[in-house]
């Protein structure tokens, strides 16, 4: 499949607007379905999501990136928090978030308070020299990473 031609087709069929730049596969994308680059207008897409979830889900990912693309070049709010983006995404039925890929597991860090024994599960590491227990102000110790 020629990706740029496919994106042009989706743009005309679903938006009624022309896609004038280039679309590329990017194997380095891990957690996202695609990326829009305002500097030069090109789009990157994750080939693994296409392989795992099929064309129907991939088309919704393309719609999401095209929302960024078209709103940016129209001078409207093209970021995730902007109302213009949310409205257009709902209108064309694009995906708000990329689906999880196989084998994609979230890592957590476990900490325990030495005083009260409360266990904290965090996505980011905690500086145990600087931060303590929120319940009793005791010292935290690192247990393990899951």
mmCIF file with all atom_site columns, C-alpha atoms in Angstrom:
data_model
loop_
_atom_site.group_PDB
_atom_site.id
_atom_site.type_symbol
_atom_site.label_atom_id
_atom_site.label_alt_id
_atom_site.label_comp_id
_atom_site.label_asym_id
_atom_site.label_entity_id
_atom_site.label_seq_id
_atom_site.pdbx_PDB_ins_code
_atom_site.Cartn_x
_atom_site.Cartn_y
_atom_site.Cartn_z
_atom_site.occupancy
_atom_site.B_iso_or_equiv
_atom_site.pdbx_formal_charge
_atom_site.auth_seq_id
_atom_site.auth_comp_id
_atom_site.auth_asym_id
_atom_site.auth_atom_id
_atom_site.pdbx_PDB_model_num
ATOM 1   C CA . UNK A 1 1   ? 0.000   0.000  0.000  1.00 0.00 ? 1   UNK A CA 1
ATOM 2   C CA . UNK A 1 2   ? 1.284   3.461  -0.891 1.00 0.00 ? 2   UNK A CA 1
ATOM 3   C CA . UNK A 1 3   ? 0.742   5.302  2.393  1.00 0.00 ? 3   UNK A CA 1
ATOM 4   C CA . UNK A 1 4   ? 0.652   8.845  0.995  1.00 0.00 ? 4   UNK A CA 1
ATOM 5   C CA . UNK A 1 5   ? -1.966  7.871  -1.597 1.00 0.00 ? 5   UNK A CA 1
ATOM 6   C CA . UNK A 1 6   ? -4.052  6.162  1.087  1.00 0.00 ? 6   UNK A CA 1
ATOM 7   C CA . UNK A 1 7   ? -3.916  9.253  3.343  1.00 0.00 ? 7   UNK A CA 1
ATOM 8   C CA . UNK A 1 8   ? -4.913  11.455 0.375  1.00 0.00 ? 8   UNK A CA 1
ATOM 9   C CA . UNK A 1 9   ? -7.894  9.179  -0.286 1.00 0.00 ? 9   UNK A CA 1
ATOM 10  C CA . UNK A 1 10  ? -9.004  9.248  3.368  1.00 0.00 ? 10  UNK A CA 1
ATOM 11  C CA . UNK A 1 11  ? -8.624  13.029 3.439  1.00 0.00 ? 11  UNK A CA 1
ATOM 12  C CA . UNK A 1 12  ? -10.855 13.561 0.397  1.00 0.00 ? 12  UNK A CA 1
ATOM 13  C CA . UNK A 1 13  ? -13.459 10.939 1.382  1.00 0.00 ? 13  UNK A CA 1
ATOM 14  C CA . UNK A 1 14  ? -13.766 11.753 5.099  1.00 0.00 ? 14  UNK A CA 1
ATOM 15  C CA . UNK A 1 15  ? -12.926 15.470 5.242  1.00 0.00 ? 15  UNK A CA 1
ATOM 16  C CA . UNK A 1 16  ? -13.503 16.814 1.748  1.00 0.00 ? 16  UNK A CA 1
ATOM 17  C CA . UNK A 1 17  ? -10.112 18.533 1.933  1.00 0.00 ? 17  UNK A CA 1
ATOM 18  C CA . UNK A 1 18  ? -6.900  17.739 0.094  1.00 0.00 ? 18  UNK A CA 1
ATOM 19  C CA . UNK A 1 19  ? -3.774  16.330 1.769  1.00 0.00 ? 19  UNK A CA 1
ATOM 20  C CA . UNK A 1 20  ? -0.786  18.011 0.066  1.00 0.00 ? 20  UNK A CA 1
ATOM 21  C CA . UNK A 1 21  ? 2.190   16.599 1.957  1.00 0.00 ? 21  UNK A CA 1
ATOM 22  C CA . UNK A 1 22  ? 3.859   13.253 2.555  1.00 0.00 ? 22  UNK A CA 1
ATOM 23  C CA . UNK A 1 23  ? 2.918   10.357 4.847  1.00 0.00 ? 23  UNK A CA 1
ATOM 24  C CA . UNK A 1 24  ? 5.635   7.993  6.079  1.00 0.00 ? 24  UNK A CA 1
ATOM 25  C CA . UNK A 1 25  ? 5.936   4.799  8.114  1.00 0.00 ? 25  UNK A CA 1
ATOM 26  C CA . UNK A 1 26  ? 7.986   5.214  11.298 1.00 0.00 ? 26  UNK A CA 1
ATOM 27  C CA . UNK A 1 27  ? 9.013   1.939  12.971 1.00 0.00 ? 27  UNK A CA 1
ATOM 28  C CA . UNK A 1 28  ? 10.369  3.799  16.006 1.00 0.00 ? 28  UNK A CA 1
ATOM 29  C CA . UNK A 1 29  ? 6.913   4.869  17.228 1.00 0.00 ? 29  UNK A CA 1
ATOM 30  C CA . UNK A 1 30  ? 6.035   2.746  20.267 1.00 0.00 ? 30  UNK A CA 1
ATOM 31  C CA . UNK A 1 31  ? 2.947   4.055  22.066 1.00 0.00 ? 31  UNK A CA 1
ATOM 32  C CA . UNK A 1 32  ? 1.376   6.363  19.510 1.00 0.00 ? 32  UNK A CA 1
ATOM 33  C CA . UNK A 1 33  ? -0.459  5.667  16.277 1.00 0.00 ? 33  UNK A CA 1
ATOM 34  C CA . UNK A 1 34  ? 0.946   8.616  14.378 1.00 0.00 ? 34  UNK A CA 1
ATOM 35  C CA . UNK A 1 35  ? 2.498   12.073 14.530 1.00 0.00 ? 35  UNK A CA 1
ATOM 36  C CA . UNK A 1 36  ? 1.885   15.373 12.753 1.00 0.00 ? 36  UNK A CA 1
ATOM 37  C CA . UNK A 1 37  ? 4.818   17.694 12.087 1.00 0.00 ? 37  UNK A CA 1
ATOM 38  C CA . UNK A 1 38  ? 3.663   21.319 11.715 1.00 0.00 ? 38  UNK A CA 1
ATOM 39  C CA . UNK A 1 39  ? 7.113   22.452 10.583 1.00 0.00 ? 39  UNK A CA 1
ATOM 40  C CA . UNK A 1 40  ? 6.948   20.674 7.220  1.00 0.00 ? 40  UNK A CA 1
ATOM 41  C CA . UNK A 1 41  ? 3.415   19.198 7.263  1.00 0.00 ? 41  UNK A CA 1
ATOM 42  C CA . UNK A 1 42  ? 4.292   15.509 6.952  1.00 0.00 ? 42  UNK A CA 1
ATOM 43  C CA . UNK A 1 43  ? 2.670   12.692 8.917  1.00 0.00 ? 43  UNK A CA 1
ATOM 44  C CA . UNK A 1 44  ? 4.333   9.635  10.499 1.00 0.00 ? 44  UNK A CA 1
ATOM 45  C CA . UNK A 1 45  ? 2.418   6.417  11.196 1.00 0.00 ? 45  UNK A CA 1
ATOM 46  C CA . UNK A 1 46  ? 3.147   3.345  13.286 1.00 0.00 ? 46  UNK A CA 1
ATOM 47  C CA . UNK A 1 47  ? 3.261   0.255  11.026 1.00 0.00 ? 47  UNK A CA 1
ATOM 48  C CA . UNK A 1 48  ? 2.867   -2.120 13.995 1.00 0.00 ? 48  UNK A CA 1
ATOM 49  C CA . UNK A 1 49  ? -0.589  -0.749 14.797 1.00 0.00 ? 49  UNK A CA 1
ATOM 50  C CA . UNK A 1 50  ? -1.658  -1.285 11.202 1.00 0.00 ? 50  UNK A CA 1
ATOM 51  C CA . UNK A 1 51  ? -0.398  -4.893 11.261 1.00 0.00 ? 51  UNK A CA 1
ATOM 52  C CA . UNK A 1 52  ? -1.982  -5.738 14.638 1.00 0.00 ? 52  UNK A CA 1
ATOM 53  C CA . UNK A 1 53  ? -5.322  -3.929 14.413 1.00 0.00 ? 53  UNK A CA 1
ATOM 54  C CA . UNK A 1 54  ? -6.123  -3.881 10.711 1.00 0.00 ? 54  UNK A CA 1
ATOM 55  C CA . UNK A 1 55  ? -7.235  -1.310 8.182  1.00 0.00 ? 55  UNK A CA 1
ATOM 56  C CA . UNK A 1 56  ? -10.438 -0.208 9.932  1.00 0.00 ? 56  UNK A CA 1
ATOM 57  C CA . UNK A 1 57  ? -8.642  0.901  13.107 1.00 0.00 ? 57  UNK A CA 1
ATOM 58  C CA . UNK A 1 58  ? -5.748  2.323  11.095 1.00 0.00 ? 58  UNK A CA 1
ATOM 59  C CA . UNK A 1 59  ? -8.173  4.505  9.103  1.00 0.00 ? 59  UNK A CA 1
ATOM 60  C CA . UNK A 1 60  ? -9.386  6.011  12.400 1.00 0.00 ? 60  UNK A CA 1
ATOM 61  C CA . UNK A 1 61  ? -5.761  6.747  13.352 1.00 0.00 ? 61  UNK A CA 1
ATOM 62  C CA . UNK A 1 62  ? -5.249  8.443  9.970  1.00 0.00 ? 62  UNK A CA 1
ATOM 63  C CA . UNK A 1 63  ? -8.373  10.556 10.620 1.00 0.00 ? 63  UNK A CA 1
ATOM 64  C CA . UNK A 1 64  ? -6.921  11.618 13.973 1.00 0.00 ? 64  UNK A CA 1
ATOM 65  C CA . UNK A 1 65  ? -3.675  12.825 12.393 1.00 0.00 ? 65  UNK A CA 1
ATOM 66  C CA . UNK A 1 66  ? -5.549  14.496 9.543  1.00 0.00 ? 66  UNK A CA 1
ATOM 67  C CA . UNK A 1 67  ? -7.555  16.468 12.115 1.00 0.00 ? 67  UNK A CA 1
ATOM 68  C CA . UNK A 1 68  ? -4.265  17.919 13.402 1.00 0.00 ? 68  UNK A CA 1
ATOM 69  C CA . UNK A 1 69  ? -3.111  18.541 9.830  1.00 0.00 ? 69  UNK A CA 1
ATOM 70  C CA . UNK A 1 70  ? -6.210  20.271 8.456  1.00 0.00 ? 70  UNK A CA 1
ATOM 71  C CA . UNK A 1 71  ? -6.895  22.398 11.539 1.00 0.00 ? 71  UNK A CA 1
ATOM 72  C CA . UNK A 1 72  ? -3.290  23.590 11.645 1.00 0.00 ? 72  UNK A CA 1
ATOM 73  C CA . UNK A 1 73  ? -3.357  24.760 8.044  1.00 0.00 ? 73  UNK A CA 1
ATOM 74  C CA . UNK A 1 74  ? -6.764  26.414 8.572  1.00 0.00 ? 74  UNK A CA 1
ATOM 75  C CA . UNK A 1 75  ? -5.348  28.403 11.488 1.00 0.00 ? 75  UNK A CA 1
ATOM 76  C CA . UNK A 1 76  ? -7.648  26.773 14.050 1.00 0.00 ? 76  UNK A CA 1
ATOM 77  C CA . UNK A 1 77  ? -6.908  24.944 17.305 1.00 0.00 ? 77  UNK A CA 1
ATOM 78  C CA . UNK A 1 78  ? -5.125  21.750 16.247 1.00 0.00 ? 78  UNK A CA 1
ATOM 79  C CA . UNK A 1 79  ? -3.905  20.462 19.620 1.00 0.00 ? 79  UNK A CA 1
ATOM 80  C CA . UNK A 1 80  ? -5.601  17.735 21.685 1.00 0.00 ? 80  UNK A CA 1
ATOM 81  C CA . UNK A 1 81  ? -6.982  20.219 24.219 1.00 0.00 ? 81  UNK A CA 1
ATOM 82  C CA . UNK A 1 82  ? -8.562  22.552 21.641 1.00 0.00 ? 82  UNK A CA 1
ATOM 83  C CA . UNK A 1 83  ? -12.331 22.504 21.098 1.00 0.00 ? 83  UNK A CA 1
ATOM 84  C CA . UNK A 1 84  ? -11.881 22.697 17.280 1.00 0.00 ? 84  UNK A CA 1
ATOM 85  C CA . UNK A 1 85  ? -9.834  19.493 17.380 1.00 0.00 ? 85  UNK A CA 1
ATOM 86  C CA . UNK A 1 86  ? -12.285 17.615 19.598 1.00 0.00 ? 86  UNK A CA 1
ATOM 87  C CA . UNK A 1 87  ? -15.272 18.647 17.482 1.00 0.00 ? 87  UNK A CA 1
ATOM 88  C CA . UNK A 1 88  ? -13.686 17.675 14.166 1.00 0.00 ? 88  UNK A CA 1
ATOM 89  C CA . UNK A 1 89  ? -12.421 14.369 15.573 1.00 0.00 ? 89  UNK A CA 1
ATOM 90  C CA . UNK A 1 90  ? -15.927 13.474 16.777 1.00 0.00 ? 90  UNK A CA 1
ATOM 91  C CA . UNK A 1 91  ? -17.415 14.515 13.442 1.00 0.00 ? 91  UNK A CA 1
ATOM 92  C CA . UNK A 1 92  ? -15.139 12.200 11.388 1.00 0.00 ? 92  UNK A CA 1
ATOM 93  C CA . UNK A 1 93  ? -15.177 9.429  14.043 1.00 0.00 ? 93  UNK A CA 1
ATOM 94  C CA . UNK A 1 94  ? -11.423 9.283  14.556 1.00 0.00 ? 94  UNK A CA 1
ATOM 95  C CA . UNK A 1 95  ? -9.709  7.598  17.497 1.00 0.00 ? 95  UNK A CA 1
ATOM 96  C CA . UNK A 1 96  ? -8.949  9.776  20.514 1.00 0.00 ? 96  UNK A CA 1
ATOM 97  C CA . UNK A 1 97  ? -6.245  7.388  21.791 1.00 0.00 ? 97  UNK A CA 1
ATOM 98  C CA . UNK A 1 98  ? -4.132  4.766  20.062 1.00 0.00 ? 98  UNK A CA 1
ATOM 99  C CA . UNK A 1 99  ? -5.088  1.187  20.946 1.00 0.00 ? 99  UNK A CA 1
ATOM 100 C CA . UNK A 1 100 ? -2.687  -0.885 23.044 1.00 0.00 ? 100 UNK A CA 1
ATOM 101 C CA . UNK A 1 101 ? -0.298  -3.116 21.143 1.00 0.00 ? 101 UNK A CA 1
ATOM 102 C CA . UNK A 1 102 ? 0.419   -6.728 22.029 1.00 0.00 ? 102 UNK A CA 1
ATOM 103 C CA . UNK A 1 103 ? 3.038   -7.075 24.711 1.00 0.00 ? 103 UNK A CA 1
ATOM 104 C CA . UNK A 1 104 ? 2.694   -3.442 25.725 1.00 0.00 ? 104 UNK A CA 1
ATOM 105 C CA . UNK A 1 105 ? 2.653   -3.496 29.511 1.00 0.00 ? 105 UNK A CA 1
ATOM 106 C CA . UNK A 1 106 ? 2.887   -0.535 31.830 1.00 0.00 ? 106 UNK A CA 1
ATOM 107 C CA . UNK A 1 107 ? 5.742   -0.505 34.321 1.00 0.00 ? 107 UNK A CA 1
ATOM 108 C CA . UNK A 1 108 ? 5.156   0.438  37.930 1.00 0.00 ? 108 UNK A CA 1
ATOM 109 C CA . UNK A 1 109 ? 7.519   1.188  40.777 1.00 0.00 ? 109 UNK A CA 1
ATOM 110 C CA . UNK A 1 110 ? 6.530   -0.031 44.241 1.00 0.00 ? 110 UNK A CA 1
ATOM 111 C CA . UNK A 1 111 ? 7.461   1.826  47.433 1.00 0.00 ? 111 UNK A CA 1
ATOM 112 C CA . UNK A 1 112 ? 6.600   1.079  51.043 1.00 0.00 ? 112 UNK A CA 1
ATOM 113 C CA . UNK A 1 113 ? 6.549   3.334  54.087 1.00 0.00 ? 113 UNK A CA 1
ATOM 114 C CA . UNK A 1 114 ? 8.837   2.051  56.850 1.00 0.00 ? 114 UNK A CA 1
ATOM 115 C CA . UNK A 1 115 ? 6.601   3.509  59.573 1.00 0.00 ? 115 UNK A CA 1
ATOM 116 C CA . UNK A 1 116 ? 3.006   2.664  58.645 1.00 0.00 ? 116 UNK A CA 1
ATOM 117 C CA . UNK A 1 117 ? 3.626   0.039  55.934 1.00 0.00 ? 117 UNK A CA 1
ATOM 118 C CA . UNK A 1 118 ? 1.503   1.772  53.266 1.00 0.00 ? 118 UNK A CA 1
ATOM 119 C CA . UNK A 1 119 ? 2.424   0.660  49.717 1.00 0.00 ? 119 UNK A CA 1
ATOM 120 C CA . UNK A 1 120 ? 2.673   3.188  46.893 1.00 0.00 ? 120 UNK A CA 1
ATOM 121 C CA . UNK A 1 121 ? 2.477   2.185  43.228 1.00 0.00 ? 121 UNK A CA 1
ATOM 122 C CA . UNK A 1 122 ? 3.914   4.817  40.880 1.00 0.00 ? 122 UNK A CA 1
ATOM 123 C CA . UNK A 1 123 ? 4.565   5.076  37.142 1.00 0.00 ? 123 UNK A CA 1
ATOM 124 C CA . UNK A 1 124 ? 7.553   7.337  37.716 1.00 0.00 ? 124 UNK A CA 1
ATOM 125 C CA . UNK A 1 125 ? 10.468  6.832  40.050 1.00 0.00 ? 125 UNK A CA 1
ATOM 126 C CA . UNK A 1 126 ? 10.288  8.630  43.388 1.00 0.00 ? 126 UNK A CA 1
ATOM 127 C CA . UNK A 1 127 ? 13.291  10.295 45.004 1.00 0.00 ? 127 UNK A CA 1
ATOM 128 C CA . UNK A 1 128 ? 13.124  8.628  48.427 1.00 0.00 ? 128 UNK A CA 1
ATOM 129 C CA . UNK A 1 129 ? 15.673  11.090 49.847 1.00 0.00 ? 129 UNK A CA 1
ATOM 130 C CA . UNK A 1 130 ? 13.368  13.996 49.056 1.00 0.00 ? 130 UNK A CA 1
ATOM 131 C CA . UNK A 1 131 ? 9.842   12.577 49.432 1.00 0.00 ? 131 UNK A CA 1
ATOM 132 C CA . UNK A 1 132 ? 8.206   10.658 52.254 1.00 0.00 ? 132 UNK A CA 1
ATOM 133 C CA . UNK A 1 133 ? 4.909   8.980  53.107 1.00 0.00 ? 133 UNK A CA 1
ATOM 134 C CA . UNK A 1 134 ? 1.841   11.143 52.562 1.00 0.00 ? 134 UNK A CA 1
ATOM 135 C CA . UNK A 1 135 ? 0.028   9.546  55.492 1.00 0.00 ? 135 UNK A CA 1
ATOM 136 C CA . UNK A 1 136 ? 2.550   9.567  58.333 1.00 0.00 ? 136 UNK A CA 1
ATOM 137 C CA . UNK A 1 137 ? 5.610   11.343 56.848 1.00 0.00 ? 137 UNK A CA 1
ATOM 138 C CA . UNK A 1 138 ? 7.674   8.196  57.294 1.00 0.00 ? 138 UNK A CA 1
ATOM 139 C CA . UNK A 1 139 ? 10.630  7.183  55.133 1.00 0.00 ? 139 UNK A CA 1
ATOM 140 C CA . UNK A 1 140 ? 9.889   5.369  51.847 1.00 0.00 ? 140 UNK A CA 1
ATOM 141 C CA . UNK A 1 141 ? 11.855  2.370  50.648 1.00 0.00 ? 141 UNK A CA 1
ATOM 142 C CA . UNK A 1 142 ? 11.927  1.033  47.105 1.00 0.00 ? 142 UNK A CA 1
ATOM 143 C CA . UNK A 1 143 ? 10.488  -2.493 46.848 1.00 0.00 ? 143 UNK A CA 1
ATOM 144 C CA . UNK A 1 144 ? 10.617  -3.466 43.167 1.00 0.00 ? 144 UNK A CA 1
ATOM 145 C CA . UNK A 1 145 ? 9.588   -2.665 39.639 1.00 0.00 ? 145 UNK A CA 1
ATOM 146 C CA . UNK A 1 146 ? 6.629   -4.528 38.163 1.00 0.00 ? 146 UNK A CA 1
#
